[in-house]
Coordinates of C-alpha atoms and ligand atoms in Angstrom, one line a residue:
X319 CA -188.9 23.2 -167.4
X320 CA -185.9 24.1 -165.6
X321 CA -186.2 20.9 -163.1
X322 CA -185.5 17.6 -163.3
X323 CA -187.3 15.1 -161.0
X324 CA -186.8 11.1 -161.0
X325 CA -189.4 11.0 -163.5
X326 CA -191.2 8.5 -165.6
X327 CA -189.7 8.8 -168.6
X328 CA -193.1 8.8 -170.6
X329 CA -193.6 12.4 -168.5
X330 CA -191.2 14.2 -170.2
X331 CA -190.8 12.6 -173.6
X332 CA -190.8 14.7 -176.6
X333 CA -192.2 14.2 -180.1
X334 CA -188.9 14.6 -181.6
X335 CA -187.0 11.2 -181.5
X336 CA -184.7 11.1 -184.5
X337 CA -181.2 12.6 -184.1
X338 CA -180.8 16.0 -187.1
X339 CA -179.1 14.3 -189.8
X340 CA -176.4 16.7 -190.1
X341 CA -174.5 17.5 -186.9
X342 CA -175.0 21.2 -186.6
X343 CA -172.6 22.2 -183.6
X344 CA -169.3 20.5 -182.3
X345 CA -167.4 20.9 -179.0
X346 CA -164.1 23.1 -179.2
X347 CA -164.0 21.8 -175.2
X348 CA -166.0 20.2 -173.0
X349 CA -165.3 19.9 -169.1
X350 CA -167.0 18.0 -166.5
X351 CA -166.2 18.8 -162.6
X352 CA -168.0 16.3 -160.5
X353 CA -168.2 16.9 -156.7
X354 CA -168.1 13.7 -154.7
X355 CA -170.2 13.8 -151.5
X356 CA -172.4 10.8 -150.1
X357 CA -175.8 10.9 -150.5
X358 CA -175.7 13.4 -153.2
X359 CA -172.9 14.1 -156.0
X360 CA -173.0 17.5 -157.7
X361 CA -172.3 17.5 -161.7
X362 CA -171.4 20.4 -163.8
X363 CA -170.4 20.2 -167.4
X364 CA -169.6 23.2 -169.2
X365 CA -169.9 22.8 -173.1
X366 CA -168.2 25.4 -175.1
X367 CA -169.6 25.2 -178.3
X368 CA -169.7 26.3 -182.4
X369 CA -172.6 26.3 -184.9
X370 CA -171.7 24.7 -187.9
X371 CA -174.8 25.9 -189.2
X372 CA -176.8 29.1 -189.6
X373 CA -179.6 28.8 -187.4
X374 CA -178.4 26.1 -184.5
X375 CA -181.0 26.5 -181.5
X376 CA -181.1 22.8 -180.2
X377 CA -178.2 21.5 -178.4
X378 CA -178.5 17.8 -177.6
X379 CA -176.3 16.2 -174.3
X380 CA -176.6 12.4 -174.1
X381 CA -176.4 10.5 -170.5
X382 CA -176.2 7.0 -170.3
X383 CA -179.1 4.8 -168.7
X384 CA -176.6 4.5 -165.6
X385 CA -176.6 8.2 -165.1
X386 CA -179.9 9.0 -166.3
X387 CA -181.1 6.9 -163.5
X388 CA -178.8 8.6 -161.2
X389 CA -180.1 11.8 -162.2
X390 CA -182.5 13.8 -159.9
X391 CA -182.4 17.2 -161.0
X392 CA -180.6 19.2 -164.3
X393 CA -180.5 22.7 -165.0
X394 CA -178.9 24.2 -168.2
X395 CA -177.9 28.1 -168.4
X396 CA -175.7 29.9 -170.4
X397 CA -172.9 30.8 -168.9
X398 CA -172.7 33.9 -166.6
X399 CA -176.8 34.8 -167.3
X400 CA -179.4 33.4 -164.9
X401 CA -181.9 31.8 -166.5
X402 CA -182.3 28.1 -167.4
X403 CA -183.0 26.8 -170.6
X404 CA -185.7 24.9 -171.6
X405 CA -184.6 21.7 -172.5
X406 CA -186.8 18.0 -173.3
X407 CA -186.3 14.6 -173.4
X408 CA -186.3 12.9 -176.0
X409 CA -187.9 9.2 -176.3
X410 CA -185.8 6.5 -174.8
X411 CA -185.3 4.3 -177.5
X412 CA -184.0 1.0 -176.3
X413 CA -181.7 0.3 -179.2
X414 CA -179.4 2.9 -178.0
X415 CA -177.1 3.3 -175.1
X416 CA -178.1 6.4 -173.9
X417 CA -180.7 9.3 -173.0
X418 CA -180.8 12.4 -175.1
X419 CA -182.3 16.0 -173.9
X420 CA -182.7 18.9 -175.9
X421 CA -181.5 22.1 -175.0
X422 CA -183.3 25.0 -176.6
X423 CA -180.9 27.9 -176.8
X424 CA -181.7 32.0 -176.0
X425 CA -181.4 32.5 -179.6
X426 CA -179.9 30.8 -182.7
X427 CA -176.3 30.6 -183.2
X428 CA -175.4 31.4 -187.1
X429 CA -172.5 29.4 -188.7
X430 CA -168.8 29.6 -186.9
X431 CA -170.3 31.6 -183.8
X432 CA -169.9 30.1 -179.9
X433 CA -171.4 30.0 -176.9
X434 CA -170.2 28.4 -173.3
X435 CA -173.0 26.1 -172.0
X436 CA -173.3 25.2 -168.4
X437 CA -175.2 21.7 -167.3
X438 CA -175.8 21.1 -164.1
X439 CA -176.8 18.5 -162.3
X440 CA -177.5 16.5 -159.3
X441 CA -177.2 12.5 -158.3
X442 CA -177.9 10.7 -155.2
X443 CA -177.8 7.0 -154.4
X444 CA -174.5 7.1 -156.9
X445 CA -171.8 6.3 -154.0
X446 CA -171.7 3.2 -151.9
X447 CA -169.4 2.6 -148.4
X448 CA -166.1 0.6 -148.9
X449 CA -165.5 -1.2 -146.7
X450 CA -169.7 -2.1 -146.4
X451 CA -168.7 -2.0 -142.8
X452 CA -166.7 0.1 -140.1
X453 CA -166.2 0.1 -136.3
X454 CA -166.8 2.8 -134.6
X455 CA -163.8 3.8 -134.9
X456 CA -162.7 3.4 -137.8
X457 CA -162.8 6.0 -140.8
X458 CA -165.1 6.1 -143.5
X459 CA -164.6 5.7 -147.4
X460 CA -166.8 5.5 -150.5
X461 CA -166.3 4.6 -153.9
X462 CA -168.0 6.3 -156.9
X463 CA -167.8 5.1 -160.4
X464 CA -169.1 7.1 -163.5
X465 CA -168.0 6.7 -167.1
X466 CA -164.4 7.9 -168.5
X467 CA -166.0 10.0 -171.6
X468 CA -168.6 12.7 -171.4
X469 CA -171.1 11.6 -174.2
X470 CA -172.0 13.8 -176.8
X471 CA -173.4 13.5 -180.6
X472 CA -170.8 16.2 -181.7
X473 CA -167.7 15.7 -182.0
X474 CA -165.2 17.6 -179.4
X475 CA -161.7 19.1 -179.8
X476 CA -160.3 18.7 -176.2
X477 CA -162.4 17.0 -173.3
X478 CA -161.3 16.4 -169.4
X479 CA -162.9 15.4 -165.9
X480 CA -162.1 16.2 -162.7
X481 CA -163.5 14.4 -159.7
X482 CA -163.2 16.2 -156.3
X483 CA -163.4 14.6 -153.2
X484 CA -164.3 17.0 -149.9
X485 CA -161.4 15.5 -147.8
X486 CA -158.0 15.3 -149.6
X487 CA -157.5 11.7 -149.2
X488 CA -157.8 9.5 -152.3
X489 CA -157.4 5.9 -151.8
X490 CA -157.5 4.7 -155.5
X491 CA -158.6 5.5 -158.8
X492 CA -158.9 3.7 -161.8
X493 CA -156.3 4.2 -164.9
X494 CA -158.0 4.6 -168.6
X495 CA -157.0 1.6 -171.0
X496 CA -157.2 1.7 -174.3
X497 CA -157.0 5.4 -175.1
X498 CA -154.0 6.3 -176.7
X499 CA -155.9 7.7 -179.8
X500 CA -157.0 10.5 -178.1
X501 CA -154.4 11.4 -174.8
X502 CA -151.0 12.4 -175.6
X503 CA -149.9 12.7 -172.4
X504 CA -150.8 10.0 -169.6
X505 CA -154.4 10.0 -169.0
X506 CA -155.0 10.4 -165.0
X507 CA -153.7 12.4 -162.5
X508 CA -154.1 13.0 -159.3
X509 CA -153.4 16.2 -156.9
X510 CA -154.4 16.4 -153.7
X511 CA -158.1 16.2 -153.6
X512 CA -158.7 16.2 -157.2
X513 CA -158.5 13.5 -159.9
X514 CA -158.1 14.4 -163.6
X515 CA -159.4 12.4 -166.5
X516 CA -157.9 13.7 -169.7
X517 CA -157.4 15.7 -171.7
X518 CA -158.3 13.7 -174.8
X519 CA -158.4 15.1 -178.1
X520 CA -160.2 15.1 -181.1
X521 CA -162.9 12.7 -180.0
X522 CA -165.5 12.0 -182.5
X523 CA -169.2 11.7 -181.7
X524 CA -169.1 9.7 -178.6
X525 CA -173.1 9.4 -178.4
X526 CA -172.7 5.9 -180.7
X527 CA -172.9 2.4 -180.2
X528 CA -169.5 2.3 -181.8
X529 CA -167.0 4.6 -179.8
X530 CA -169.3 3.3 -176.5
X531 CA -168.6 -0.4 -177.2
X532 CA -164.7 0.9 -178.6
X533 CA -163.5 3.4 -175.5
X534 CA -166.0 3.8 -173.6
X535 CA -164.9 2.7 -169.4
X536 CA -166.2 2.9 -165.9
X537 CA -164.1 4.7 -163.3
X538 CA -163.9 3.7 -159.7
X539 CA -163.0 6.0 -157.3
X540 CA -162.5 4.9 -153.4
X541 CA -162.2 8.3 -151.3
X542 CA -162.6 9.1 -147.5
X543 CA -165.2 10.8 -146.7
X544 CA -165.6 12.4 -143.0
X545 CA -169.3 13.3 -143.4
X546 CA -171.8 10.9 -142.5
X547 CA -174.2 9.7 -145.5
X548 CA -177.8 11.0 -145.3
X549 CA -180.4 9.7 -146.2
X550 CA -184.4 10.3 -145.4
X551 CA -186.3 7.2 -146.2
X552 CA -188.9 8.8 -146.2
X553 CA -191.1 12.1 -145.4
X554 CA -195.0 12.0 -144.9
X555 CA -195.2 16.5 -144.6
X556 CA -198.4 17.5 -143.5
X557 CA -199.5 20.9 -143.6
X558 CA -202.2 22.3 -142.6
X559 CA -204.0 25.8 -143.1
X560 CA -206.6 27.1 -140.7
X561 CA -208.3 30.7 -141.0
X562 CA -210.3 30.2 -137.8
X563 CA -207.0 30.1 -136.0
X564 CA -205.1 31.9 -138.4
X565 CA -202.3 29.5 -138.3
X566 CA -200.5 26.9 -140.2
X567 CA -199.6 23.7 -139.1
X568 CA -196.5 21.8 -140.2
X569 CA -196.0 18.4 -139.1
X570 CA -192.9 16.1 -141.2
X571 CA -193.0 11.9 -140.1
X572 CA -189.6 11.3 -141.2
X573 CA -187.9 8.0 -141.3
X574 CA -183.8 8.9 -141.2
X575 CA -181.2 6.8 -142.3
X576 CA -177.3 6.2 -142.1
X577 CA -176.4 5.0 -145.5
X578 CA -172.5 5.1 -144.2
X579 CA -170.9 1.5 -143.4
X580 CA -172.6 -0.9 -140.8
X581 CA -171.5 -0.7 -137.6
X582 CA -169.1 -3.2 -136.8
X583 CA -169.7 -4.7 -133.0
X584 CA -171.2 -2.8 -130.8
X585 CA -171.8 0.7 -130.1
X586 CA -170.3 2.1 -127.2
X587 CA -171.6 5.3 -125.9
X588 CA -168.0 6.0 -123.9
X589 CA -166.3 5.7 -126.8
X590 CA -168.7 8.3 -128.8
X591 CA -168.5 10.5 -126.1
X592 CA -164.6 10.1 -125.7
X593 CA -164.5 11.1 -129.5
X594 CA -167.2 13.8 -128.8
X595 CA -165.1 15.4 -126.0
X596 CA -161.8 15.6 -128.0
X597 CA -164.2 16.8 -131.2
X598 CA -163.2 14.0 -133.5
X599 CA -166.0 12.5 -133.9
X600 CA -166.2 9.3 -135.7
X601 CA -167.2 10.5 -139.6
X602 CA -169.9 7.6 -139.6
X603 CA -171.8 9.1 -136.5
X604 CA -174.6 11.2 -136.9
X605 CA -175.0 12.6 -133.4
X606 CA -177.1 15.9 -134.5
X607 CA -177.9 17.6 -137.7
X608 CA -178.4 21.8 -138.1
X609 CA -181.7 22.7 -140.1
X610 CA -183.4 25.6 -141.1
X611 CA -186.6 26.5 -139.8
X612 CA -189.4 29.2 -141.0
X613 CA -189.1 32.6 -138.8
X614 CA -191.9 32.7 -136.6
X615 CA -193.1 29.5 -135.8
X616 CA -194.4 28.4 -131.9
X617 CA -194.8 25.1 -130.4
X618 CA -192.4 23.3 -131.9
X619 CA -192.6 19.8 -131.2
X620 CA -190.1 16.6 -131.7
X621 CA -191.4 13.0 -130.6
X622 CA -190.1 9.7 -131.7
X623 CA -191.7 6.4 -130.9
X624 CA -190.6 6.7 -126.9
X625 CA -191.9 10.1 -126.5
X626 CA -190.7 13.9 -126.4
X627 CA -187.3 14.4 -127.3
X628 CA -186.2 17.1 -125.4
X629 CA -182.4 17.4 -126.6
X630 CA -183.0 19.9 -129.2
X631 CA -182.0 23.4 -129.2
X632 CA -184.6 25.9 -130.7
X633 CA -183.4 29.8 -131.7
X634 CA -186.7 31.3 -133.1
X635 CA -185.8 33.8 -135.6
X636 CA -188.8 37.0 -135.5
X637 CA -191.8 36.4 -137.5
X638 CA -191.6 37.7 -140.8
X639 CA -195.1 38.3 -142.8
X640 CA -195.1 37.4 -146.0
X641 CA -194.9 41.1 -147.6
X642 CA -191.9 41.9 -146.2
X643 CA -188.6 40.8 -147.7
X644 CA -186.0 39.2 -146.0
X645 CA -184.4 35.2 -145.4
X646 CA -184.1 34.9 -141.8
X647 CA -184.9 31.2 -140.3
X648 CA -185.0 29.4 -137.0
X649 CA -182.2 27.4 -136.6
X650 CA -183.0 24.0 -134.8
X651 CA -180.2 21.3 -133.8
X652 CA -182.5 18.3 -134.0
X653 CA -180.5 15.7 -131.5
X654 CA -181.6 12.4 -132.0
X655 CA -182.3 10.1 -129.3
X656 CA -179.3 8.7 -129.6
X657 CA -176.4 8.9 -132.4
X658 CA -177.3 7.4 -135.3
X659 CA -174.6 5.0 -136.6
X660 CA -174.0 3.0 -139.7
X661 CA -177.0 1.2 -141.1
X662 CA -179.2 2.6 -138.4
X663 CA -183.0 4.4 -138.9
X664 CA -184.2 7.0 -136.5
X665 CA -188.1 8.2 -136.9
X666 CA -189.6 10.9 -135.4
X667 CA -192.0 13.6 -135.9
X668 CA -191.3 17.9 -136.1
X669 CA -193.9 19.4 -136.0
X670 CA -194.7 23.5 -135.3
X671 CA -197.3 26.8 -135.8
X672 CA -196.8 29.4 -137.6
X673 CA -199.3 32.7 -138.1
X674 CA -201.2 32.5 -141.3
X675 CA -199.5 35.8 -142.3
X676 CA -196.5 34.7 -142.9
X677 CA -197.3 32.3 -145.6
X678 CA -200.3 33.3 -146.9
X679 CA -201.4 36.5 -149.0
X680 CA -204.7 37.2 -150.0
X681 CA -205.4 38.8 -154.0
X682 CA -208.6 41.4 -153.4
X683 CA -208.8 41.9 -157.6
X684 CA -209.5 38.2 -157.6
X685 CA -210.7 37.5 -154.0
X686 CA -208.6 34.4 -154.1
X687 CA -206.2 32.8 -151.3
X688 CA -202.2 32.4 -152.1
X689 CA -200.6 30.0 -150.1
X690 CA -196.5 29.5 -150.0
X691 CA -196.0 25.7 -148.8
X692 CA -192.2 24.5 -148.9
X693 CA -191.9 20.9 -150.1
X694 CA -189.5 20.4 -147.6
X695 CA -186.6 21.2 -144.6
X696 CA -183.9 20.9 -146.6
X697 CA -181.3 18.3 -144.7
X698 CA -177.7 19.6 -145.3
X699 CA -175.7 16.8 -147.8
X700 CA -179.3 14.3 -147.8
X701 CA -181.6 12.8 -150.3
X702 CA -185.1 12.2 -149.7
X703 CA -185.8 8.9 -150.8
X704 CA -189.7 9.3 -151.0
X705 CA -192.1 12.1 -149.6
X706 CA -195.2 12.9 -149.7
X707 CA -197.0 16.7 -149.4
X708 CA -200.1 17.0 -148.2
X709 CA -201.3 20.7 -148.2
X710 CA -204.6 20.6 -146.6
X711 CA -207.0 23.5 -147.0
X712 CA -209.1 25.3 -145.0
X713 CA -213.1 23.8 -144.8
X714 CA -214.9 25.4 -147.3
X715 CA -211.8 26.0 -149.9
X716 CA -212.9 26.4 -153.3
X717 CA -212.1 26.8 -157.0
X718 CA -208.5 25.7 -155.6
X719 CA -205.6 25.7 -158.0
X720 CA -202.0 24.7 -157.7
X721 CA -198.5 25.0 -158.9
X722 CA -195.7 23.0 -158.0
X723 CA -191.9 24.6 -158.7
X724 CA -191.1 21.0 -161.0
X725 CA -194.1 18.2 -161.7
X726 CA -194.6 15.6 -159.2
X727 CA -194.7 12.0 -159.7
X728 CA -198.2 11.9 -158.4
X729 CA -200.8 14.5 -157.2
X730 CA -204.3 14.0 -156.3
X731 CA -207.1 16.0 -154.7
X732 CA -209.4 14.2 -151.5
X733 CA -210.8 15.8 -148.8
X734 CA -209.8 15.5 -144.9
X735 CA -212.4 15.5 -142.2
X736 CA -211.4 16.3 -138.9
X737 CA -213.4 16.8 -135.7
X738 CA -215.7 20.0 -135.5
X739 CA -215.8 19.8 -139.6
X740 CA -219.0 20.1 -141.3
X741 CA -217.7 19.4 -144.9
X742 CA -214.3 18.1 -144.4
X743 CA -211.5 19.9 -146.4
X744 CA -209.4 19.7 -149.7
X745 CA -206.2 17.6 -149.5
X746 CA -203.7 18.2 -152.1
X747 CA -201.3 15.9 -152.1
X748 CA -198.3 15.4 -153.8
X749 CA -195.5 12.5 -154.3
X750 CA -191.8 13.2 -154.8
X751 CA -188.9 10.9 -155.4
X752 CA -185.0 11.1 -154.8
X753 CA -185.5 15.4 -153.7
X754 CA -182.0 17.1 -152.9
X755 CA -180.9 20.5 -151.8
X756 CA -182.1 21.9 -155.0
X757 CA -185.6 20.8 -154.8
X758 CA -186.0 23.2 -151.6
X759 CA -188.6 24.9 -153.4
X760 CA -192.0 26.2 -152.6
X761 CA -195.8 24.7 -154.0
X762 CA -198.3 27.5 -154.7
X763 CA -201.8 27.1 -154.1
X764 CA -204.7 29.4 -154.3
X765 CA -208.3 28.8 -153.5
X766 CA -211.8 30.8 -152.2
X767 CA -213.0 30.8 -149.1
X768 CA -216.7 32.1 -149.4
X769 CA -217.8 34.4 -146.6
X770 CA -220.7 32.0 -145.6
X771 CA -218.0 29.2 -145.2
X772 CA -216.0 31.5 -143.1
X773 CA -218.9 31.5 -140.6
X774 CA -219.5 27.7 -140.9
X775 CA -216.4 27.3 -138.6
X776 CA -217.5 29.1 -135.6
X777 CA -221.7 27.9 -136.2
X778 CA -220.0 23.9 -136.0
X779 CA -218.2 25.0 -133.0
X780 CA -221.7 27.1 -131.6
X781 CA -223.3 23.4 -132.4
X782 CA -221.0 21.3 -131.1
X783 CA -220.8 23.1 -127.6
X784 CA -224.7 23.0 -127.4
X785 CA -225.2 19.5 -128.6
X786 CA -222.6 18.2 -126.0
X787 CA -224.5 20.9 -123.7
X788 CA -227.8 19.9 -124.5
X789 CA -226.8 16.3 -124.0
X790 CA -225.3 16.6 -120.3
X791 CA -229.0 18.2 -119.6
X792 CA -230.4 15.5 -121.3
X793 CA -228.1 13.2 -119.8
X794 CA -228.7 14.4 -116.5
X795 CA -232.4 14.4 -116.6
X796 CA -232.5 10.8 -118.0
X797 CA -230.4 9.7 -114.7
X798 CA -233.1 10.7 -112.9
X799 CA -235.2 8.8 -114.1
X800 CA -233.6 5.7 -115.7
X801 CA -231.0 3.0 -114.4
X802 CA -228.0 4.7 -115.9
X803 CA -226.6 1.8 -117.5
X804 CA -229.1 2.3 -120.0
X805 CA -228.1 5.9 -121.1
X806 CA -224.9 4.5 -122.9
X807 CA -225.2 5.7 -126.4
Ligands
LIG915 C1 -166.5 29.3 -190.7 O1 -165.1 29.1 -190.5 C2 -164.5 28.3 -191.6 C3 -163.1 27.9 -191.2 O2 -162.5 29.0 -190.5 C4 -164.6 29.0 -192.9 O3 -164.0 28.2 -193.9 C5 -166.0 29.3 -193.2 O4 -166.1 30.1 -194.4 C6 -166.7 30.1 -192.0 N1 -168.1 30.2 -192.3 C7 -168.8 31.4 -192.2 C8 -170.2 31.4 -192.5 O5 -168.2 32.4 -191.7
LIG916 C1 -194.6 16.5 -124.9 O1 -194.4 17.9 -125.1 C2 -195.6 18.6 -125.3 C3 -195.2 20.0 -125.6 O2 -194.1 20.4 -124.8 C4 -196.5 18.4 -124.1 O3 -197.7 19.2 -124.4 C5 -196.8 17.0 -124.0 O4 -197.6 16.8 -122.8 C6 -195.5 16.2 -123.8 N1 -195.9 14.8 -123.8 C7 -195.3 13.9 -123.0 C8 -195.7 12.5 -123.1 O5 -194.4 14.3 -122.2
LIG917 C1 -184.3 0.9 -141.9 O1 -185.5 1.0 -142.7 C2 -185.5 0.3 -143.9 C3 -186.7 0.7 -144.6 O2 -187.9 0.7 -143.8 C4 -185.4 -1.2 -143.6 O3 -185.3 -1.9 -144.8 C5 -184.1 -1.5 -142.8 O4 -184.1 -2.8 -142.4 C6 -184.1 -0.6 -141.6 N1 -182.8 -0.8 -140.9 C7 -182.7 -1.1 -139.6 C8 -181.4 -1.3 -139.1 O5 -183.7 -1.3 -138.9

């Protein structure tokens, strides 16, 4: 499983819970390059590693319950190749400080050989504003704090971590203490935008109680940061699939946040549009935000709680059906009703159409129904917080199977009736947590649609018509005859 959700740990737990007795790799160097952002902080570690062993196929990395937590995604490759490894978690057991996963390995490493090992992953809700608040003038800085050492149960010849911030102006940083054992020269640096944490030498297995009660520190970073902080509270993403109309319907409720610093005061809108004129926009000021529509969708929508919201711009990109190959989008500039500042929500709803071609494919070997439904618009530099997918399925939709890109937290099946339905229809839903740029992903689900259920549509409609037909006549006739209070229903 390539994809790390905020999951329950008891999801992903593996049988295995006691470390090998004999250590069967260690770490000629390991380097971590964190890249700061707001809502989201990007982690790679690359481990370059030696079997002690014949036969080494499990690597283990250890996290500790801060960053576990912290964690909404991981992905290990080797480096250069494409494809992630499979790796497991094993058991939390609470007597320990930290998380292990196991990586499984392409193929064993016999005794003395190496390998380069790339981790990657991704943390949201790990930076906070400093100052908590900021006037609307004023700049914008965060602080970050992770751990000095890069936990492992081997032990590593030469270990360092670099922290890069997007803007090159560091406020502070914290100094190790304590570490002379292992850093000959001083143990920080800074230049420009990047912080260096090392190197430190011959560390032994840092995955222990011991060396994490001995050396083990946090790190405070306090950075500028001229991008405002994203965040979606939450997305309810509706979509729905119609054969009658050959179309699909997406609708997202989303419930925006600014997780940069309170606004201090008041906003003044000649101010934002002072600093919007001379484009220097205050960093904390979310005025408009680019995304990335399908190709091909119609009848777009945006409406917040007043009404329309007609300060968008729309560029439809040509509809592109789903055999042919290709990665064009619409481009919208979604312009909130008005900027949203520090601290502030905006909700609203997107809604638009797209032909049924373009997303789903139909298999004649099995007569079955493929349907490509994206969990989400991805939101440059955002987490969302909580959303829900509901993927609902034509009236009539049988033997319906799915398969999301990583396991959600919760899916069920019910079924949705809406008007003109004679049976109602399946509702898939499913629940995500903490979903960043790398959960951009698509759910695949395939059902029947039995010929006699394809007709159903158009007989309810054939009904409906002549029942509200026959009842005007009705209607009509009984007014005649009757006092027509009495003909209310
Ligand atoms: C691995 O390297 C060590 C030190 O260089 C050497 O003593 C040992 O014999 C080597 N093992 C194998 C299996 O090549
Ligand atoms: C909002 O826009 C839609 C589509 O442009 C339109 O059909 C609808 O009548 C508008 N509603 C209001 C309240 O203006
Ligand atoms: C934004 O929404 C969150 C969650 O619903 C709420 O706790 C918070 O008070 C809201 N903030 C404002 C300024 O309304």
């Amino acid at each position: 499983m390539p994809i790390w959700s905020s999951l329950p740990f008891f999801l992903l737990l593996s049988v295995v819970s006691t470390l090998a007795s004999s250590p069967s790799f260690e770490n000629t160097a390991v380097v971590r390059t964190v890249e700061l952002g707001g809502a989201v902080v990007h982690v790679t570690t690359t481990y370059a590693i030696k079997a002690l062993e014949d036969g080494s196929n499990v690597y283990t990395i250890a996290f500790s319950p801060d960053e576990r937590k912290k964690t909404s995604w991981l992905e290990a490759k080797i480096k250069g190749q494409q494809n992630a490894l499979p790796i497991e978690e094993r058991l939390f057991d609470a007597e320990r400080d930290y998380h292990f996963v196991d990586i499984t390995l392409p193929k064993a490493l016999s005794a003395n050989k190496t390998t380069n090992l790339v981790v990657e992953t991704i943390l949201t809700h790990a930076t906070h504003p400093w100052p908590e608040t900021a006037g609307q003038k004023d700049d914008q800085a965060l602080k970050y704090t992770t751990d000095l050492f890069v936990l492992s149960p081997y032990s590593t010849t030469v270990q360092r971590t670099k922290l890069r911030t997007l803007a090159p102006r560091i406020i502070s940083f914290t100094e190790p203490k304590g570490v002379e054992d292992f850093a000959t020269e001083g143990s920080a640096s800074k230049s420009g935008a990047t912080i260096v944490y090392g190197p430190f030498h011959n560390l032994p297995p840092s995955a222990t109680q011991k060396f994490i009660k001995t050396y083990q520190q946090p790190m405070t970073i306090h950075y500028f940061h001229d991008q405002p902080v994203l965040e979606i509270l939450e997305l309810k993403r509706a979509v729905e699939i119609s054969h009658w109309g050959a179309n699909v319907n997406t609708e997202d409720e989303i419930t925006m946040h600014n997780a940069g610093p309170a606004l201090k005061g008041h906003f003044s809108r000649l101010d934002h549009q002072t600093q919007q004129f001379y484009k220097k926009p205050a960093p904390h000021v979310l005025p408009a935000i680019n995304l990335h529509l399908p190709a091909g969708i119609r009848d777009t929508y945006f409406y917040d709680l007043i009404g329309n919201v007609s300060t968008s711009r729309l560029r439809v990109a040509p509809s592109l059906p789903k055999n042919k190959q290709g990665s064009q989008y619409s481009l919208l500039e979604l312009r909130p009703r008005y900027p949203l500042l520090g601290g502030w929500n905006y909700t609203f709803t997107l809604g638009w159409n797209a032909p049924a071609a373009d997303s789903i494919s139909y298999d004649k070997s099995t007569g079955r129904y493929i349907v490509e439904v994206p969990i989400m618009t991805l939101f440059p530099g955002a987490v969302i917080n909580d959303a829900e997918v509901k993927v609902i399925l034509p009236e009539g939709a049988t033997d319906v199977e799915f398969s999301p890109p990583f396991p959600a937290l919760e899916n069920r099946i019910s079924t949705h009736i809406t008007y003109l339905d004679t049976s109602g229809r399946p509702a898939l839903t499913f629940e995500y947590k903490d979903l960043t740029l790398k959960h951009a992903q698509n759910i695949y689900v395939s059902y029947k649609v039995s010929f006699a259920a394809h007709l159903k549509k158009p007989f309810a409609v054939a009904t409906a018509f002549f029942s509200v037909f026959g009842f005007a006549l009705i209607a009509r006739r009984v007014n005649l005859t009757i006092h027509p209070k009495k003909k209310a229903l």
